[in-house]
Structures are given as C-alpha cells and as structure tokens.
Amino acid sequence: MSPTPSTPVDLRSDTVTRPTAAMRAAMDAAPVGDDVFADDPSVNALQSKIAELLGFEAALFVPTGTQSNLCAILSHCQRGDEYIVGQQAHCYRWEGGGAAVFGSVQPQPIDHQPDGTLALAAIEAAIKPDDAHFARTRLLALENTIGGKVLPFDYVAQATQLARDRGLSRHLDGARLFNAAVAQAAERGTDARSEARRIAECFDSVSVCFSKGLGAPVGSALCGSRELIVRAHRIRKMAGGGMRQSGLLAAAASHALEHHIDRLANDHALARRLADALRDVPGLSVETPQTNLLFVDLVGDARSRSTELLAHLKREGVLATGLYRLRFATHLDVDTDGIDHAARAIRSFFNA
Ligand SMILES: *Cc1c(COP(=O)(O)O)cnc(C)c1O
C-alpha cells in the first residue's frame, strides 16, 4: 500500500473543496456594500455576469441551491399548482419538501429512464386537464447533470418544447450545469460557455451552484427574466436569504466563473481514471462516468461487506458515501495521486 495521505482523499462530494489562494485573494480584494439595499458591487457584478453568460435578463445570488430552487418553484407556481419533476430530482427528493411546505405547491414526480431523462410520454400523461379535481400543472423541472449524467441535448430541447406547447414554465436545476456543458463541449468540439448557454436557453429559469465543482465556498444563482427575478427576490427575503456584505462570497463565485469552468474536464478525467482502475475488481459493478460522479455497485457477496469497505477506506485516508451503491465525486481538491491511492485502497480490500 502507498502511505496514507496526510489529508484524506475526500471523494464524498464536490462540495468539500476549499477556496484556492487565488480565490481567497479575490475575496479579500472584493468591494462590498449592503446587498439588501442592492448596494454591494461584487454581488451586482456576479448577478450580471451569470445572467449574461447564460443568456438571461437577470439573476439573483442566493446562499444555497436549495433556496434557489425554492425561489424558482414559488416564482413559477401559486398555491394549488403543481410541478412535474423526476423521482430522483434534488428539488423533489432532497429539499425537505420545501415547495410543498412553504408554497403549497404539489410535486408530481415521475420515474426516470436509465439515462436520467423523464420520458416525453410520461410528462405528457402527467399534465392534468383544467378540471376542479386536479392541481393546476404549471411547471416542468429538469435537472442536468442528473446523478452525474448529462441529459442529451436533443432530449432537453424536445422536453422543454413539449412543456412550452402545453403552457408550462420550464425550470432547470443546473447545480452542475457547467459539468454538463464541459462534457457536451468535449463531445461536440465546442466551448463550455456556449454549451451552457445553449442548454439554458431552453428554460425560463436556471439555477446553478458555485459551491460544487466550481469550487466556491458558498452560493448559487437563479437566472430568469427581470419579472421572475423580482418575484424570486421577495421569496428569498421571506426565506431569510437576504444577505448583507455578501460580495465577499460573490467575488469567490465570480472568480470561479472566470477560472474554474474549463478545468472541470480534469475532474471528469479523474472519475474515468478511477472507473478504469476498478473495472476488473470482482464484487464491483463500475459505471462509466460521464462527468465527475462515479457510481460503483457492490454485487454478490461483496454487498454484505459495504460498511466494512467504507471503514477500510477511511483507515486508508479515502472518504466516500453510499451503502451498496458507492459514490465517488472528483473535484478541485483531488489529483491523480489521490485517485490512484483511492484505487489501490479499494483494490487492496478485495485483494485485487
Ligand atoms: C447540491 C445540489 C443542490 C443544492 O444544494 P445546496 O446544498 O442547497 O446548495 C440542488 N440541486 C442539485 C442537483 C444539487 O446537486
């Protein structure tokens, strides 16, 4: 075994990154004001930058992706409305039911297909007729990437066109939109920014996280029309998300947009490197990662050794999440050596 690294190889999530020295310098240099008075130049600059980058009129800086999705859903929907969403979508499954709790907006979840999409026929079938028995179907919410998978662009175009034809608004939870854009750009030989904008243009609102692969400490942005962002701003206030000298955080996010988009390709390469290093290990079924999230299923007898494996990895200085289905997230704070160490630690557990 290689020596255990002094800081763990932390593959639990791409949220664990710490701001780089250059990002801290940008934060230190940021001019700030009081954003509740719309007076913080660094927040205003970030909001203009992300809105322009994704082709929207306006944007709102919010503390978390959860609050961003909440502001979006409550801006699109009224009490008694519903949104169509995937069973595994963050804004249905992983946000404490916020849209229902705070907004009396009912989710209409539908199953995903293996590629992460929601079948067009299933979306169509979930749209309710205008009838007093039913909630009013108002919104289609997609997520890209979803479980690390990039939604095929043609699918995004078709699903959002279907929603538009049926009078629904369209929201994208693009927490990892730039991972999708970087993967799509590599495939099409284009650049990540134009791919991000191409995806975003299919939607009425888009939420992006700065605190995931982009490596900022805190924050997300919701983008949309000026009118939508005015509504979202009120909801952010009600949710307690009006921040003051948040320019310190916005400066980190702006730095990330300038310096950390294209480098997401490294994270994707590291996820593939780990997958390739594990493929022949008996007891493991290794997915081929499309972006920075690698899923590995424990199969056969190995299933009963799941907790033992995670404990072994922890002793070896490797952190991951999951039970029978492990998740390894690559990010700014892991490198080739860390990934190779993780692969050796996993292989040694299986004597492979
Ligand atoms: C992380 C994440 C969010 C928001 O997370 P916060 O922890 O609230 O910032 C939303 N959607 C998706 C898909 C995510 O991965």
Short mmCIF file of C-alpha atoms and ligand atoms in Angstrom, two decimals:
data_model
loop_
_atom_site.label_atom_id
_atom_site.label_comp_id
_atom_site.label_asym_id
_atom_site.label_seq_id
_atom_site.Cartn_x
_atom_site.Cartn_y
_atom_site.Cartn_z
CA MET A 1 0.00 0.00 0.00
CA SER A 2 1.06 3.55 -0.63
CA PRO A 3 1.41 5.66 2.52
CA THR A 4 -1.85 7.09 3.80
CA PRO A 5 -2.01 10.71 2.64
CA SER A 6 -1.77 13.37 5.36
CA THR A 7 -5.13 14.87 4.34
CA PRO A 8 -7.81 12.38 3.30
CA VAL A 9 -8.70 11.89 -0.34
CA ASP A 10 -12.22 13.21 0.17
CA LEU A 11 -14.48 11.83 -2.54
CA ARG A 12 -17.76 12.26 -0.61
CA SER A 13 -18.86 15.27 -2.64
CA ASP A 14 -17.64 18.07 -4.87
CA THR A 15 -18.84 20.45 -2.14
CA VAL A 16 -15.82 19.72 0.09
CA THR A 17 -13.39 21.92 -1.85
CA ARG A 18 -11.67 24.78 -0.04
CA PRO A 19 -11.15 28.14 -1.73
CA THR A 20 -7.82 28.35 -3.54
CA ALA A 21 -5.28 31.03 -2.64
CA ALA A 22 -6.25 32.99 -5.77
CA MET A 23 -9.94 32.76 -4.84
CA ARG A 24 -9.19 33.98 -1.31
CA ALA A 25 -7.24 36.88 -2.78
CA ALA A 26 -10.25 37.77 -4.97
CA MET A 27 -12.49 37.65 -1.89
CA ASP A 28 -10.08 39.82 0.06
CA ALA A 29 -9.99 42.41 -2.71
CA ALA A 30 -13.77 42.49 -3.26
CA PRO A 31 -15.54 45.83 -2.82
CA VAL A 32 -18.64 45.27 -0.68
CA GLY A 33 -21.82 47.08 0.35
CA ASP A 34 -25.18 46.07 1.77
CA ASP A 35 -26.91 43.78 -0.71
CA VAL A 36 -30.30 44.21 0.96
CA PHE A 37 -30.00 47.83 -0.25
CA ALA A 38 -28.81 46.39 -3.62
CA ASP A 39 -25.60 48.21 -2.80
CA ASP A 40 -22.99 45.51 -3.00
CA PRO A 41 -20.95 45.99 -6.18
CA SER A 42 -19.50 42.48 -6.09
CA VAL A 43 -22.94 40.86 -5.81
CA ASN A 44 -24.28 43.07 -8.59
CA ALA A 45 -21.30 42.19 -10.79
CA LEU A 46 -21.78 38.46 -10.21
CA GLN A 47 -25.50 38.65 -10.95
CA SER A 48 -24.85 40.47 -14.24
CA LYS A 49 -22.05 38.10 -15.17
CA ILE A 50 -24.03 34.88 -14.68
CA ALA A 51 -27.19 36.29 -16.27
CA GLU A 52 -25.23 37.36 -19.35
CA LEU A 53 -23.27 34.13 -19.52
CA LEU A 54 -26.49 32.06 -19.57
CA GLY A 55 -28.49 34.47 -21.73
CA PHE A 56 -30.99 35.78 -19.16
CA GLU A 57 -32.15 39.29 -18.27
CA ALA A 58 -31.42 38.98 -14.56
CA ALA A 59 -30.04 36.81 -11.78
CA LEU A 60 -30.24 36.54 -8.01
CA PHE A 61 -27.40 35.41 -5.73
CA VAL A 62 -28.69 33.06 -3.03
CA PRO A 63 -26.98 31.18 -0.20
CA THR A 64 -27.82 27.65 -1.39
CA GLY A 65 -29.06 25.66 -4.33
CA THR A 66 -31.99 24.53 -2.22
CA GLN A 67 -33.10 28.13 -1.69
CA SER A 68 -32.55 28.84 -5.38
CA ASN A 69 -34.87 26.00 -6.42
CA LEU A 70 -37.42 27.07 -3.81
CA CYS A 71 -37.38 30.67 -5.10
CA ALA A 72 -37.79 29.35 -8.64
CA ILE A 73 -40.67 26.99 -7.96
CA LEU A 74 -42.53 29.55 -5.85
CA SER A 75 -41.98 32.20 -8.54
CA HIS A 76 -43.44 30.00 -11.26
CA CYS A 77 -46.28 28.47 -9.22
CA GLN A 78 -49.10 29.57 -6.92
CA ARG A 79 -50.76 27.63 -4.09
CA GLY A 80 -52.58 24.64 -5.55
CA ASP A 81 -50.34 24.44 -8.60
CA GLU A 82 -48.04 21.51 -9.27
CA TYR A 83 -44.67 20.89 -10.89
CA ILE A 84 -43.65 17.82 -12.86
CA VAL A 85 -40.30 16.53 -11.66
CA GLY A 86 -38.17 13.37 -11.55
CA GLN A 87 -38.37 10.94 -8.61
CA GLN A 88 -34.65 11.42 -8.00
CA ALA A 89 -34.56 15.16 -8.62
CA HIS A 90 -32.93 17.24 -5.92
CA CYS A 91 -35.83 19.72 -5.89
CA TYR A 92 -38.28 16.91 -5.18
CA ARG A 93 -36.41 14.33 -3.13
CA TRP A 94 -33.61 16.13 -1.33
CA GLU A 95 -35.01 19.51 -0.26
CA GLY A 96 -37.25 18.58 2.65
CA GLY A 97 -40.39 19.02 0.56
CA GLY A 98 -39.83 22.79 0.67
CA ALA A 99 -42.06 23.73 -2.26
CA ALA A 100 -44.98 21.90 -0.63
CA VAL A 101 -44.17 23.11 2.90
CA PHE A 102 -43.59 26.78 2.15
CA GLY A 103 -45.55 27.25 -1.06
CA SER A 104 -48.39 24.71 -1.02
CA VAL A 105 -47.09 23.67 -4.43
CA GLN A 106 -47.57 19.97 -5.07
CA PRO A 107 -44.87 17.93 -6.79
CA GLN A 108 -45.92 15.42 -9.47
CA PRO A 109 -42.90 13.11 -9.51
CA ILE A 110 -42.36 10.68 -12.38
CA ASP A 111 -39.80 7.89 -12.82
CA HIS A 112 -36.55 8.44 -14.64
CA GLN A 113 -35.38 6.39 -17.58
CA PRO A 114 -31.94 4.80 -17.21
CA ASP A 115 -30.29 7.81 -18.91
CA GLY A 116 -31.80 10.18 -16.35
CA THR A 117 -34.46 11.62 -18.68
CA LEU A 118 -38.20 11.73 -17.99
CA ALA A 119 -40.00 10.03 -20.90
CA LEU A 120 -41.86 12.57 -23.03
CA ALA A 121 -44.97 10.35 -22.92
CA ALA A 122 -44.77 10.25 -19.11
CA ILE A 123 -44.52 14.05 -18.94
CA GLU A 124 -47.46 14.37 -21.34
CA ALA A 125 -49.52 11.88 -19.31
CA ALA A 126 -48.81 13.75 -16.05
CA ILE A 127 -50.17 17.08 -17.33
CA LYS A 128 -53.64 17.44 -15.82
CA PRO A 129 -56.65 18.76 -17.69
CA ASP A 130 -58.20 22.00 -16.45
CA ASP A 131 -60.65 20.41 -14.04
CA ALA A 132 -61.51 21.23 -10.43
CA HIS A 133 -60.41 17.74 -9.34
CA PHE A 134 -56.80 18.40 -10.19
CA ALA A 135 -53.98 20.62 -9.13
CA ARG A 136 -53.03 23.04 -11.93
CA THR A 137 -49.96 21.73 -13.75
CA ARG A 138 -47.73 24.79 -14.10
CA LEU A 139 -44.09 23.80 -14.36
CA LEU A 140 -41.66 21.20 -15.67
CA ALA A 141 -38.46 20.97 -13.61
CA LEU A 142 -35.48 19.11 -15.08
CA GLU A 143 -32.02 18.55 -13.61
CA ASN A 144 -28.76 18.49 -15.61
CA THR A 145 -26.48 16.78 -14.78
CA ILE A 146 -28.71 14.25 -13.03
CA GLY A 147 -26.82 11.63 -10.98
CA GLY A 148 -23.71 12.68 -12.89
CA LYS A 149 -25.37 12.00 -16.27
CA VAL A 150 -25.69 14.63 -18.98
CA LEU A 151 -29.22 14.91 -20.38
CA PRO A 152 -28.92 14.52 -24.17
CA PHE A 153 -29.33 17.97 -25.67
CA ASP A 154 -31.98 16.86 -28.19
CA TYR A 155 -33.99 15.50 -25.28
CA VAL A 156 -33.73 18.79 -23.39
CA ALA A 157 -34.94 20.64 -26.49
CA GLN A 158 -37.88 18.25 -27.00
CA ALA A 159 -39.00 18.07 -23.37
CA THR A 160 -38.91 21.84 -22.92
CA GLN A 161 -40.71 22.35 -26.25
CA LEU A 162 -43.42 19.94 -25.11
CA ALA A 163 -43.77 21.89 -21.87
CA ARG A 164 -43.97 25.19 -23.76
CA ASP A 165 -46.60 23.80 -26.17
CA ARG A 166 -48.68 22.74 -23.17
CA GLY A 167 -48.37 26.12 -21.48
CA LEU A 168 -45.96 25.05 -18.72
CA SER A 169 -42.98 27.05 -17.47
CA ARG A 170 -39.60 25.34 -17.54
CA HIS A 171 -37.05 25.33 -14.71
CA LEU A 172 -33.60 23.76 -14.79
CA ASP A 173 -31.85 22.71 -11.61
CA GLY A 174 -28.41 23.19 -13.10
CA ALA A 175 -26.46 22.76 -9.86
CA ARG A 176 -23.90 21.02 -12.10
CA LEU A 177 -24.85 22.70 -15.38
CA PHE A 178 -21.21 23.50 -16.13
CA ASN A 179 -20.23 19.85 -15.74
CA ALA A 180 -22.87 19.04 -18.36
CA ALA A 181 -21.64 21.87 -20.56
CA VAL A 182 -17.99 20.81 -20.34
CA ALA A 183 -18.87 17.19 -21.21
CA GLN A 184 -21.09 18.32 -24.08
CA ALA A 185 -18.42 20.70 -25.36
CA ALA A 186 -15.84 17.88 -25.42
CA GLU A 187 -18.23 15.74 -27.43
CA ARG A 188 -19.14 18.44 -29.94
CA GLY A 189 -15.77 20.16 -30.18
CA THR A 190 -17.24 23.46 -28.97
CA ASP A 191 -16.67 25.52 -25.82
CA ALA A 192 -18.30 25.04 -22.44
CA ARG A 193 -19.78 28.52 -22.16
CA SER A 194 -21.69 28.28 -25.42
CA GLU A 195 -22.95 24.80 -24.48
CA ALA A 196 -24.13 26.09 -21.07
CA ARG A 197 -26.00 28.90 -22.80
CA ARG A 198 -27.49 26.53 -25.40
CA ILE A 199 -28.91 24.37 -22.61
CA ALA A 200 -30.05 27.37 -20.55
CA GLU A 201 -31.91 28.91 -23.50
CA CYS A 202 -34.42 26.05 -23.36
CA PHE A 203 -35.61 27.18 -19.91
CA ASP A 204 -37.44 30.08 -18.24
CA SER A 205 -35.22 29.81 -15.18
CA VAL A 206 -31.92 28.14 -14.37
CA SER A 207 -30.28 27.56 -11.00
CA VAL A 208 -26.51 27.00 -10.83
CA CYS A 209 -24.33 26.14 -7.81
CA PHE A 210 -20.98 27.83 -7.29
CA SER A 211 -20.22 25.65 -4.27
CA LYS A 212 -19.94 22.33 -6.12
CA GLY A 213 -17.42 21.65 -8.86
CA LEU A 214 -16.80 25.35 -9.40
CA GLY A 215 -15.09 25.38 -6.00
CA ALA A 216 -16.57 28.47 -4.31
CA PRO A 217 -17.28 28.22 -0.57
CA VAL A 218 -20.96 29.27 -0.66
CA GLY A 219 -23.68 30.26 -3.06
CA SER A 220 -25.91 29.64 -6.03
CA ALA A 221 -27.59 31.86 -8.58
CA LEU A 222 -31.09 31.80 -10.01
CA CYS A 223 -31.35 33.24 -13.53
CA GLY A 224 -34.51 34.30 -15.34
CA SER A 225 -36.50 37.19 -16.75
CA ARG A 226 -36.44 40.51 -14.85
CA GLU A 227 -40.04 39.88 -13.78
CA LEU A 228 -39.30 36.39 -12.47
CA ILE A 229 -36.27 37.59 -10.53
CA VAL A 230 -38.36 40.33 -8.88
CA ARG A 231 -40.72 37.60 -7.62
CA ALA A 232 -37.81 35.38 -6.58
CA HIS A 233 -36.25 38.28 -4.68
CA ARG A 234 -39.35 38.59 -2.49
CA ILE A 235 -39.30 34.84 -1.80
CA ARG A 236 -35.59 34.95 -0.97
CA LYS A 237 -36.42 37.64 1.60
CA MET A 238 -39.21 35.54 3.12
CA ALA A 239 -36.88 32.54 3.27
CA GLY A 240 -34.35 34.59 5.21
CA GLY A 241 -31.87 34.68 2.35
CA GLY A 242 -31.30 38.45 2.15
CA MET A 243 -27.60 38.80 2.89
CA ARG A 244 -25.55 41.91 3.62
CA GLN A 245 -21.85 42.16 2.65
CA SER A 246 -22.26 39.02 0.57
CA GLY A 247 -19.88 40.47 -2.01
CA LEU A 248 -17.13 38.50 -0.27
CA LEU A 249 -18.92 35.34 -1.35
CA ALA A 250 -19.98 36.69 -4.73
CA ALA A 251 -16.35 37.54 -5.50
CA ALA A 252 -15.43 33.89 -4.92
CA ALA A 253 -18.21 32.84 -7.29
CA SER A 254 -17.10 35.34 -9.95
CA HIS A 255 -13.55 34.05 -9.65
CA ALA A 256 -14.89 30.51 -10.12
CA LEU A 257 -16.76 31.51 -13.30
CA GLU A 258 -13.58 33.01 -14.71
CA HIS A 259 -11.14 30.29 -13.72
CA HIS A 260 -12.87 27.04 -12.83
CA ILE A 261 -15.23 26.15 -15.67
CA ASP A 262 -12.90 24.60 -18.22
CA ARG A 263 -10.90 22.77 -15.56
CA LEU A 264 -13.99 20.64 -14.78
CA ALA A 265 -12.68 18.47 -17.62
CA ASN A 266 -9.88 17.36 -15.21
CA ASP A 267 -12.47 16.19 -12.69
CA HIS A 268 -14.22 14.19 -15.41
CA ALA A 269 -10.92 12.61 -16.46
CA LEU A 270 -10.17 11.65 -12.84
CA ALA A 271 -13.58 9.99 -12.44
CA ARG A 272 -12.88 7.96 -15.60
CA ARG A 273 -9.40 7.11 -14.30
CA LEU A 274 -10.86 5.71 -11.07
CA ALA A 275 -13.51 3.76 -13.00
CA ASP A 276 -10.87 2.24 -15.28
CA ALA A 277 -8.74 1.25 -12.29
CA LEU A 278 -11.64 -0.62 -10.67
CA ARG A 279 -13.33 -2.28 -13.61
CA ASP A 280 -11.77 -5.73 -13.18
CA VAL A 281 -12.31 -5.95 -9.39
CA PRO A 282 -14.59 -8.88 -8.58
CA GLY A 283 -17.60 -7.81 -6.48
CA LEU A 284 -17.79 -4.39 -8.08
CA SER A 285 -20.04 -3.22 -10.90
CA VAL A 286 -18.48 0.01 -12.13
CA GLU A 287 -20.46 2.56 -14.15
CA THR A 288 -18.78 4.60 -16.85
CA PRO A 289 -18.88 8.16 -15.54
CA GLN A 290 -19.99 10.92 -17.91
CA THR A 291 -18.86 13.73 -15.59
CA ASN A 292 -17.40 13.94 -12.07
CA LEU A 293 -19.58 11.42 -10.22
CA LEU A 294 -18.64 7.76 -10.30
CA PHE A 295 -21.12 5.18 -9.02
CA VAL A 296 -19.92 1.72 -8.06
CA ASP A 297 -22.34 -1.03 -7.04
CA LEU A 298 -21.32 -3.81 -4.68
CA VAL A 299 -22.63 -7.06 -6.12
CA GLY A 300 -22.90 -10.68 -4.93
CA ASP A 301 -21.07 -11.48 -1.67
CA ALA A 302 -19.45 -8.05 -1.65
CA ARG A 303 -22.83 -6.46 -0.80
CA SER A 304 -22.62 -7.69 2.78
CA ARG A 305 -19.18 -6.03 3.16
CA SER A 306 -20.27 -2.50 2.32
CA THR A 307 -19.79 -0.86 5.75
CA GLU A 308 -16.56 -2.82 6.24
CA LEU A 309 -15.27 -1.44 2.93
CA LEU A 310 -16.09 2.18 3.86
CA ALA A 311 -14.36 1.72 7.24
CA HIS A 312 -11.30 0.24 5.49
CA LEU A 313 -11.21 3.17 3.09
CA LYS A 314 -11.46 5.64 5.94
CA ARG A 315 -8.47 4.00 7.66
CA GLU A 316 -6.59 4.33 4.38
CA GLY A 317 -7.49 8.02 4.16
CA VAL A 318 -10.19 7.74 1.49
CA LEU A 319 -13.71 9.08 2.09
CA ALA A 320 -16.78 8.13 0.01
CA THR A 321 -20.54 7.91 0.52
CA GLY A 322 -23.18 5.27 -0.19
CA LEU A 323 -24.05 1.84 1.07
CA TYR A 324 -24.42 -0.85 -1.60
CA ARG A 325 -24.03 1.82 -4.24
CA LEU A 326 -20.94 3.89 -3.53
CA ARG A 327 -20.43 7.37 -4.90
CA PHE A 328 -17.06 8.90 -5.61
CA ALA A 329 -17.07 12.60 -6.50
CA THR A 330 -13.97 14.16 -8.07
CA HIS A 331 -13.20 17.86 -7.71
CA LEU A 332 -10.65 20.65 -7.50
CA ASP A 333 -9.01 19.27 -4.35
CA VAL A 334 -8.16 15.79 -5.67
CA ASP A 335 -5.42 14.92 -8.10
CA THR A 336 -4.08 11.89 -9.94
CA ASP A 337 -2.07 10.72 -6.92
CA GLY A 338 -5.16 10.88 -4.73
CA ILE A 339 -7.22 8.92 -7.25
CA ASP A 340 -4.50 6.31 -7.66
CA HIS A 341 -4.28 5.99 -3.88
CA ALA A 342 -8.07 5.55 -3.68
CA ALA A 343 -7.97 2.87 -6.38
CA ARG A 344 -5.21 0.96 -4.55
CA ALA A 345 -7.11 1.20 -1.25
CA ILE A 346 -10.27 -0.23 -2.85
CA ARG A 347 -8.35 -2.96 -4.67
CA SER A 348 -6.48 -3.99 -1.52
CA PHE A 349 -9.77 -4.54 0.31
CA PHE A 350 -10.77 -7.06 -2.37
CA ASN A 351 -7.20 -8.47 -2.64
CA ALA A 352 -7.37 -7.49 -6.30
C1 LIG B 1 -26.30 20.32 -4.35
C2 LIG B 1 -27.48 20.40 -5.19
C3 LIG B 1 -28.47 21.37 -4.97
C4 LIG B 1 -28.43 22.40 -3.86
O1 LIG B 1 -27.68 22.11 -2.80
P1 LIG B 1 -27.40 23.09 -1.58
O2 LIG B 1 -26.64 22.18 -0.69
O3 LIG B 1 -28.69 23.53 -1.06
O4 LIG B 1 -26.58 24.21 -2.09
C5 LIG B 1 -29.54 21.41 -5.82
N1 LIG B 1 -29.64 20.56 -6.83
C6 LIG B 1 -28.71 19.63 -7.10
C7 LIG B 1 -28.86 18.76 -8.29
C8 LIG B 1 -27.60 19.51 -6.28
O5 LIG B 1 -26.68 18.59 -6.56
#
